[in-house]
mmCIF file of N, CA, C and O and ligand atoms in Angstrom:
data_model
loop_
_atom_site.group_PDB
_atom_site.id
_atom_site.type_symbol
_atom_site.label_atom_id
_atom_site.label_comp_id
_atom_site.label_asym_id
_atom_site.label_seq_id
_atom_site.Cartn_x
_atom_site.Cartn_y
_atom_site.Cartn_z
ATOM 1 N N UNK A 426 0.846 -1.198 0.000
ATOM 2 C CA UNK A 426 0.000 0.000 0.000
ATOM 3 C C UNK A 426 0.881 1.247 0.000
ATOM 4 O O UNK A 426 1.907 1.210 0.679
ATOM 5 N N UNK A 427 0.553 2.459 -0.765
ATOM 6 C CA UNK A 427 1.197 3.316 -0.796
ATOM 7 C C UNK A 427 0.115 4.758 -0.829
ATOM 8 O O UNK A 427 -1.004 4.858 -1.333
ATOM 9 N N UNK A 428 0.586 5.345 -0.405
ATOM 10 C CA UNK A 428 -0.228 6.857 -0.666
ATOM 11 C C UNK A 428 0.283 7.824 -1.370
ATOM 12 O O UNK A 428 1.440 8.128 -1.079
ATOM 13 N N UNK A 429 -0.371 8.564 -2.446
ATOM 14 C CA UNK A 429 -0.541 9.965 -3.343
ATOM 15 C C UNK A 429 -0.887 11.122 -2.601
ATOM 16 O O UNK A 429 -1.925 11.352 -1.980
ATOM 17 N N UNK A 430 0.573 12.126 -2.819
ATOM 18 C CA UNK A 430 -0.461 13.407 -2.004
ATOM 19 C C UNK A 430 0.123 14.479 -3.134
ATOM 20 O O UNK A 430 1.307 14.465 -3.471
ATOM 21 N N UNK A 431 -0.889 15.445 -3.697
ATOM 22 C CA UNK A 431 -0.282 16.253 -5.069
ATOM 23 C C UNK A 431 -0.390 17.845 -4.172
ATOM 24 O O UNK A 431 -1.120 18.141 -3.226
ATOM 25 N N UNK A 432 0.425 18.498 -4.748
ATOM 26 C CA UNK A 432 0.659 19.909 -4.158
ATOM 27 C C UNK A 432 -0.063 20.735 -5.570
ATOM 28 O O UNK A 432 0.246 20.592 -6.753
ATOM 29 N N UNK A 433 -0.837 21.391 -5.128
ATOM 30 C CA UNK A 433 -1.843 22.577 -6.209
ATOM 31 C C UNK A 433 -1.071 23.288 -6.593
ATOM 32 O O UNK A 433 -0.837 23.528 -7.777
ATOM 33 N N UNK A 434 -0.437 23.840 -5.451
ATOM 34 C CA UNK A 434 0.418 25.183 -6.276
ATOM 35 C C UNK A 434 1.547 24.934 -6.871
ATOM 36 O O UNK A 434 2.066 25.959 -7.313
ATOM 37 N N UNK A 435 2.228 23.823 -7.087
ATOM 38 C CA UNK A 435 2.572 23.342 -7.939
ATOM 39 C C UNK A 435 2.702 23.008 -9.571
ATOM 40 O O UNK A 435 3.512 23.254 -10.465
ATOM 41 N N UNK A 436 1.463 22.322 -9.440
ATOM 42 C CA UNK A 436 0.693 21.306 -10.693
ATOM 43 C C UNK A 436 -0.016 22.648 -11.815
ATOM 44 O O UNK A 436 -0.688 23.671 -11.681
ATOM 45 N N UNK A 437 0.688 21.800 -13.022
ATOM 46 C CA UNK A 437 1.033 22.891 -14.253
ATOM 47 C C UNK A 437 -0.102 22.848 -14.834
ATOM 48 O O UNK A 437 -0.540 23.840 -15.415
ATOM 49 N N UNK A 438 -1.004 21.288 -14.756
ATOM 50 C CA UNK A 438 -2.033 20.738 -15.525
ATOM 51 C C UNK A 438 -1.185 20.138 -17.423
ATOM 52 O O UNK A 438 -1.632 20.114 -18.570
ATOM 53 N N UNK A 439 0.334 19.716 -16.706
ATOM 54 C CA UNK A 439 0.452 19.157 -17.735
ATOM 55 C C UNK A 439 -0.335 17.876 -18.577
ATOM 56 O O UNK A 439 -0.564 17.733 -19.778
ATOM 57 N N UNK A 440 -0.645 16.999 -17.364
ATOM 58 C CA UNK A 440 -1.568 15.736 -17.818
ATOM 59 C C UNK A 440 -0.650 14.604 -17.631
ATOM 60 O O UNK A 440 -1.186 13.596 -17.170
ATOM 61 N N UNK A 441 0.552 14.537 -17.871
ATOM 62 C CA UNK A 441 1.159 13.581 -17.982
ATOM 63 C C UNK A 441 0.929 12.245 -16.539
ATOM 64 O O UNK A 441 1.127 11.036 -16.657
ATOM 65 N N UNK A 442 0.590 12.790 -15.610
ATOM 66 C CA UNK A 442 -0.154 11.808 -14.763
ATOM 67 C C UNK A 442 -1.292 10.858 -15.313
ATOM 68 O O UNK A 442 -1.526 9.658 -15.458
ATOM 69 N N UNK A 443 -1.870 12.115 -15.539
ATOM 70 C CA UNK A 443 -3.394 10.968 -15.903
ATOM 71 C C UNK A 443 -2.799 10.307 -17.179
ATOM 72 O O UNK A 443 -2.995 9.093 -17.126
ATOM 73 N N UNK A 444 -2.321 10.579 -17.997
ATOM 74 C CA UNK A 444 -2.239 9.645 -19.522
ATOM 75 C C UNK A 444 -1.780 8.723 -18.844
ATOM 76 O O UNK A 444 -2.386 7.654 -18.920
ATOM 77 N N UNK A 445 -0.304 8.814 -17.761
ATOM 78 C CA UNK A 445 0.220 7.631 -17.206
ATOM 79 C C UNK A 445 -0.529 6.704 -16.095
ATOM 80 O O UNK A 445 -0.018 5.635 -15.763
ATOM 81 N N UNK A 446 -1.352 7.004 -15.718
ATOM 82 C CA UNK A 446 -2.342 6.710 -14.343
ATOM 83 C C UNK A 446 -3.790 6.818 -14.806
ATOM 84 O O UNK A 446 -4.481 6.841 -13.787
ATOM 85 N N UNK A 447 -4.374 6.876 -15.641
ATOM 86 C CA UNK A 447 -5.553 7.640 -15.306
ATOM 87 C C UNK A 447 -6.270 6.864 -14.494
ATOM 88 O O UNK A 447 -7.426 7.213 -14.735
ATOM 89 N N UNK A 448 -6.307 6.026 -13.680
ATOM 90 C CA UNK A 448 -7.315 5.131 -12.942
ATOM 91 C C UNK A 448 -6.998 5.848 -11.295
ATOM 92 O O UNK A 448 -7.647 5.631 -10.272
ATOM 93 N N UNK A 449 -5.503 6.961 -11.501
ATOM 94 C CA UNK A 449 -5.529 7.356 -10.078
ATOM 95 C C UNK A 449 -5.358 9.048 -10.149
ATOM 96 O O UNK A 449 -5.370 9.793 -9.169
ATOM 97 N N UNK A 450 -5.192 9.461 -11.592
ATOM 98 C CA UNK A 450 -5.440 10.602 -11.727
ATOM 99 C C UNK A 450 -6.352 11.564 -12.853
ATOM 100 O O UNK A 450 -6.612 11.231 -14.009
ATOM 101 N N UNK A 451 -6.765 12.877 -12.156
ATOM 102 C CA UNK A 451 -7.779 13.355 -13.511
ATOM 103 C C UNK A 451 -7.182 14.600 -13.062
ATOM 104 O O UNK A 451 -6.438 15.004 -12.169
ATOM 105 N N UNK A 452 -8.170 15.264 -14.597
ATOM 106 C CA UNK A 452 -8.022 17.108 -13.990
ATOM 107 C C UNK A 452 -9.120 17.425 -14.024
ATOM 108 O O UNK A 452 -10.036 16.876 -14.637
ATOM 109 N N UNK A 453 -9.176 19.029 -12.882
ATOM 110 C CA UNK A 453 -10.507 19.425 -12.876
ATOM 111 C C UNK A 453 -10.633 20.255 -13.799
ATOM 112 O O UNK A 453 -9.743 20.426 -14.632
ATOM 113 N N UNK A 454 -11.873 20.972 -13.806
ATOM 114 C CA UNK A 454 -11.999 22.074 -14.901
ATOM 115 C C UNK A 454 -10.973 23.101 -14.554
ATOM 116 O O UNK A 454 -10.646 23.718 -15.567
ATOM 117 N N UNK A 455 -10.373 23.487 -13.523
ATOM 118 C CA UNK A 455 -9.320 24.426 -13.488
ATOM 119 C C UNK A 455 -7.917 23.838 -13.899
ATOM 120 O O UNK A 455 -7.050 24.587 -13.448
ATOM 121 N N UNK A 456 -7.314 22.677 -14.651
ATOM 122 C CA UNK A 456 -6.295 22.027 -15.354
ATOM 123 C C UNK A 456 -5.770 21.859 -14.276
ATOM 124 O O UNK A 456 -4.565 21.946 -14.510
ATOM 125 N N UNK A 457 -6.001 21.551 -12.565
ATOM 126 C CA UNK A 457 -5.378 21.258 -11.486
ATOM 127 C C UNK A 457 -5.806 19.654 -11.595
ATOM 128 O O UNK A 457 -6.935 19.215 -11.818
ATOM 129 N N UNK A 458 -4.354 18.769 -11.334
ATOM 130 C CA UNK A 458 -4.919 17.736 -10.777
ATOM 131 C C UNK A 458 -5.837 17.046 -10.109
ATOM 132 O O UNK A 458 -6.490 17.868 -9.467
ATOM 133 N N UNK A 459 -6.310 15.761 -9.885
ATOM 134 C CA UNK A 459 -7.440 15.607 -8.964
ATOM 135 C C UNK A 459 -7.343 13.853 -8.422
ATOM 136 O O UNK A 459 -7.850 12.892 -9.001
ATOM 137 N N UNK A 460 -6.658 13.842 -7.346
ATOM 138 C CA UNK A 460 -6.856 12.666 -6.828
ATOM 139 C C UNK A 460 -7.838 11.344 -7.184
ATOM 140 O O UNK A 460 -8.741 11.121 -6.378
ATOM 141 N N UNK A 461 -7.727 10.594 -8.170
ATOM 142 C CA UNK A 461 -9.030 9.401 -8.449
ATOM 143 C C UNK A 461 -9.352 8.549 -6.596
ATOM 144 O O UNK A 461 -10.272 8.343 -5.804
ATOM 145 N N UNK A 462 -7.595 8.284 -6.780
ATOM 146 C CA UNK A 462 -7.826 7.962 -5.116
ATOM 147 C C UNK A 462 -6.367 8.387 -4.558
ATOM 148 O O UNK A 462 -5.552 9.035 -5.214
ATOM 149 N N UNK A 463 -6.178 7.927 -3.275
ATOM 150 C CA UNK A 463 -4.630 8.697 -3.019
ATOM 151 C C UNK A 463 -4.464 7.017 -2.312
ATOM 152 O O UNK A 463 -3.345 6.698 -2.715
ATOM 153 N N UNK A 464 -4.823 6.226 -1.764
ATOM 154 C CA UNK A 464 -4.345 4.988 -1.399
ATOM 155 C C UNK A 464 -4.105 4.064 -2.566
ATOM 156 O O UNK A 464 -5.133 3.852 -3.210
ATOM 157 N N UNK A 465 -3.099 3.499 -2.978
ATOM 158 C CA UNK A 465 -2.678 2.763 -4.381
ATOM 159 C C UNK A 465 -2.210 1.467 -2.901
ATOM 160 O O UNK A 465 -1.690 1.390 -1.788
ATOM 161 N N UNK A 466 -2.963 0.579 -4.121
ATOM 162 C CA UNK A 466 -2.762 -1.044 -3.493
ATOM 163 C C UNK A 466 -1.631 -1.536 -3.925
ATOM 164 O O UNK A 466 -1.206 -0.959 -4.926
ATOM 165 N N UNK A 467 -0.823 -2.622 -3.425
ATOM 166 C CA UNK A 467 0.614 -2.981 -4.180
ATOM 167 C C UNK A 467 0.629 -2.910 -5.026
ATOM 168 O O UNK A 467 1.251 -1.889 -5.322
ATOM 169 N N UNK A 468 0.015 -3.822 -6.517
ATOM 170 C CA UNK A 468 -0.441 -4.195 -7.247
ATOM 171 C C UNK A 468 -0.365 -3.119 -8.248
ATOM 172 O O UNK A 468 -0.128 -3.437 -9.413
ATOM 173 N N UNK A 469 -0.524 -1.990 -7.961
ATOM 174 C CA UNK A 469 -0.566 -0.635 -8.693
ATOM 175 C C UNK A 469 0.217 0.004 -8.527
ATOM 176 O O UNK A 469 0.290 0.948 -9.314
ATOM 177 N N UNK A 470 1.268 -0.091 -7.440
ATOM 178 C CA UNK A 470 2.279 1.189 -7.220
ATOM 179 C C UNK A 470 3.236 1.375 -8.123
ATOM 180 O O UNK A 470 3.814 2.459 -8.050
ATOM 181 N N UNK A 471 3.662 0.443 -9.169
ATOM 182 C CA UNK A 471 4.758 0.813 -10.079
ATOM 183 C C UNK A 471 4.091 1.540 -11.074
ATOM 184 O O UNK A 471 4.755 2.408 -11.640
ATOM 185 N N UNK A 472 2.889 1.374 -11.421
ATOM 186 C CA UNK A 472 2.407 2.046 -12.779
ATOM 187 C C UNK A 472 2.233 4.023 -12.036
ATOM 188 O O UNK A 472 2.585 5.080 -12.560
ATOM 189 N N UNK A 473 1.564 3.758 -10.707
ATOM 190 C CA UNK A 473 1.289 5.002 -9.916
ATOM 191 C C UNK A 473 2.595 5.966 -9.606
ATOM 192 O O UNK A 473 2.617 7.186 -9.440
ATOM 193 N N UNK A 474 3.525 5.141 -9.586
ATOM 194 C CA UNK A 474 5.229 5.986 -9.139
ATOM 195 C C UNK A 474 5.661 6.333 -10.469
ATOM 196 O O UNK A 474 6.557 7.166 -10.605
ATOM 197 N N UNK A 475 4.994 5.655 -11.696
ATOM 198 C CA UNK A 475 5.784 6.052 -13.470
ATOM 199 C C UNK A 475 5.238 7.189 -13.539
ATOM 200 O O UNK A 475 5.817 8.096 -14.137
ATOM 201 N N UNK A 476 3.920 7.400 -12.902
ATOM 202 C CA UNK A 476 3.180 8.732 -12.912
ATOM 203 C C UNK A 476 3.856 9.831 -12.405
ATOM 204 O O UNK A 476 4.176 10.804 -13.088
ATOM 205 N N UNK A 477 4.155 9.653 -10.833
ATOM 206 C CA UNK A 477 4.231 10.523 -10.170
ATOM 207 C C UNK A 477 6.424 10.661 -10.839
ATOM 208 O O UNK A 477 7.066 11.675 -10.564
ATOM 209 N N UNK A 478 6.789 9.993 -11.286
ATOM 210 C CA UNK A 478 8.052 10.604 -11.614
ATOM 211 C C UNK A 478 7.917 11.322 -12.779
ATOM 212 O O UNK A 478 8.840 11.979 -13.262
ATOM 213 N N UNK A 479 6.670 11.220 -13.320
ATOM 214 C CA UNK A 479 6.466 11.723 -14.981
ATOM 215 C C UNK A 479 5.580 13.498 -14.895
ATOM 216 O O UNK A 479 4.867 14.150 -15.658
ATOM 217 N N UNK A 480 5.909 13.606 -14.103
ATOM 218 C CA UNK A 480 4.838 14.654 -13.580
ATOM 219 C C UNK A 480 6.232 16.226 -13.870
ATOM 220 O O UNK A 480 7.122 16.214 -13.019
ATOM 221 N N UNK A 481 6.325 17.205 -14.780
ATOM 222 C CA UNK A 481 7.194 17.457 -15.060
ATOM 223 C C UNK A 481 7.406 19.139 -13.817
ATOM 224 O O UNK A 481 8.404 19.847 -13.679
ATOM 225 N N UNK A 482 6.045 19.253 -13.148
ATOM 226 C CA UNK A 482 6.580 20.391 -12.116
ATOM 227 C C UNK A 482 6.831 19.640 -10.842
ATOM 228 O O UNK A 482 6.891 20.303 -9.806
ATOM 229 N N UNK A 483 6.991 18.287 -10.786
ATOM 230 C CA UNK A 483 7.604 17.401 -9.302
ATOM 231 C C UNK A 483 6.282 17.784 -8.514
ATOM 232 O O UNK A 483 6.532 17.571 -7.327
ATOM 233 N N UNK A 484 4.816 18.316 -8.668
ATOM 234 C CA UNK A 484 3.793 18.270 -8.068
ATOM 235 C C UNK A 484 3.169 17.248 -7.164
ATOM 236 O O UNK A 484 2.363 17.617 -6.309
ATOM 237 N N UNK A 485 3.527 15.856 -7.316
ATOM 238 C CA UNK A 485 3.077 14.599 -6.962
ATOM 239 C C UNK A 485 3.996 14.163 -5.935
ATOM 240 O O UNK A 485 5.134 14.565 -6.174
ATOM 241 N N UNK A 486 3.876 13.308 -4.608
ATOM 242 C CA UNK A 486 4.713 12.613 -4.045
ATOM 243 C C UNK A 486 4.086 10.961 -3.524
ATOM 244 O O UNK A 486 2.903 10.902 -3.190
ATOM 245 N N UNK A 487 4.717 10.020 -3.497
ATOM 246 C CA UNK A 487 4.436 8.917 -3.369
ATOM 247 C C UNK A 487 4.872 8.373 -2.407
ATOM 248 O O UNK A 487 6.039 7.997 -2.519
ATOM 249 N N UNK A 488 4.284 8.140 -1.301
ATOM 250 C CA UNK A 488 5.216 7.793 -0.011
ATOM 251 C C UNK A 488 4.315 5.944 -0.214
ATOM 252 O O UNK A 488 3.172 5.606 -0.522
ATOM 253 N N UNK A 489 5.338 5.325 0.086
ATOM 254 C CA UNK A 489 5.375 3.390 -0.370
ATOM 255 C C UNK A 489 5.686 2.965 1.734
ATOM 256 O O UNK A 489 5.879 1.826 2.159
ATOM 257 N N UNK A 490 5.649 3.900 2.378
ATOM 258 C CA UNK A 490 6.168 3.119 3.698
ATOM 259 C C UNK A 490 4.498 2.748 4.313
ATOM 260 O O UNK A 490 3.584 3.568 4.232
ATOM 261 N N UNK A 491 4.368 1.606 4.816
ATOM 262 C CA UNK A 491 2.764 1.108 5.127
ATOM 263 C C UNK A 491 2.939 1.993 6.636
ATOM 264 O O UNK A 491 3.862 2.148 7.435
ATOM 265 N N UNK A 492 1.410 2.500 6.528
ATOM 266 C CA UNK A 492 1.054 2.981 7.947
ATOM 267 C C UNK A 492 -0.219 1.479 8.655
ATOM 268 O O UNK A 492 -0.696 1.556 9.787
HETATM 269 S S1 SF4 B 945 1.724 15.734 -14.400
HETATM 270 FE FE1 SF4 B 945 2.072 17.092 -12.640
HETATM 271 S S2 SF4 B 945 1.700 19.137 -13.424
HETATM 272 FE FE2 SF4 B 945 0.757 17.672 -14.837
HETATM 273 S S3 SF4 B 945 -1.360 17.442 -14.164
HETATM 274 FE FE3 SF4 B 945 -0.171 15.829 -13.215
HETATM 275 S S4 SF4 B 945 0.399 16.711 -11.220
HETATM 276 FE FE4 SF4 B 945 -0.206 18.397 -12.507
#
């Protein structure tokens, strides 16, 4: 289990999350990111971390340590 947490003032609304993720990311009508979910199950965290390294203003962080 891992968790997604995206910083707004950041996020460019490049997209490159969602093309890479879209099952854990969207945008809103303001081209700000939008959490699908922020808990990613094992199973998903490599496709969810291609995201969050693909993200070109570093907006996204992926913390993988289980609470
Ligand atoms: S890739 Fe980064 S800047 Fe682009 S929409 Fe996603 S979080 Fe925002």
């Amino acid at each position: 289990m891992a968790t997604i947490t995206a910083d707004l003032n950041k996020c460019q609304g490049y997209a490159n999350c969602v093309v890479t993720d879209p099952d854990t990311f969207d945008l809103d009508d303001d081209g700000k990111v939008v959490l699908v979910r922020a808990r990613i199950a094992d199973e998903d965290v490599a496709v969810a971390d291609e995201a969050v390294r693909s993200c070109p203003a570093a907006a996204l962080m992926l913390d993988s340590s289980r609470s």
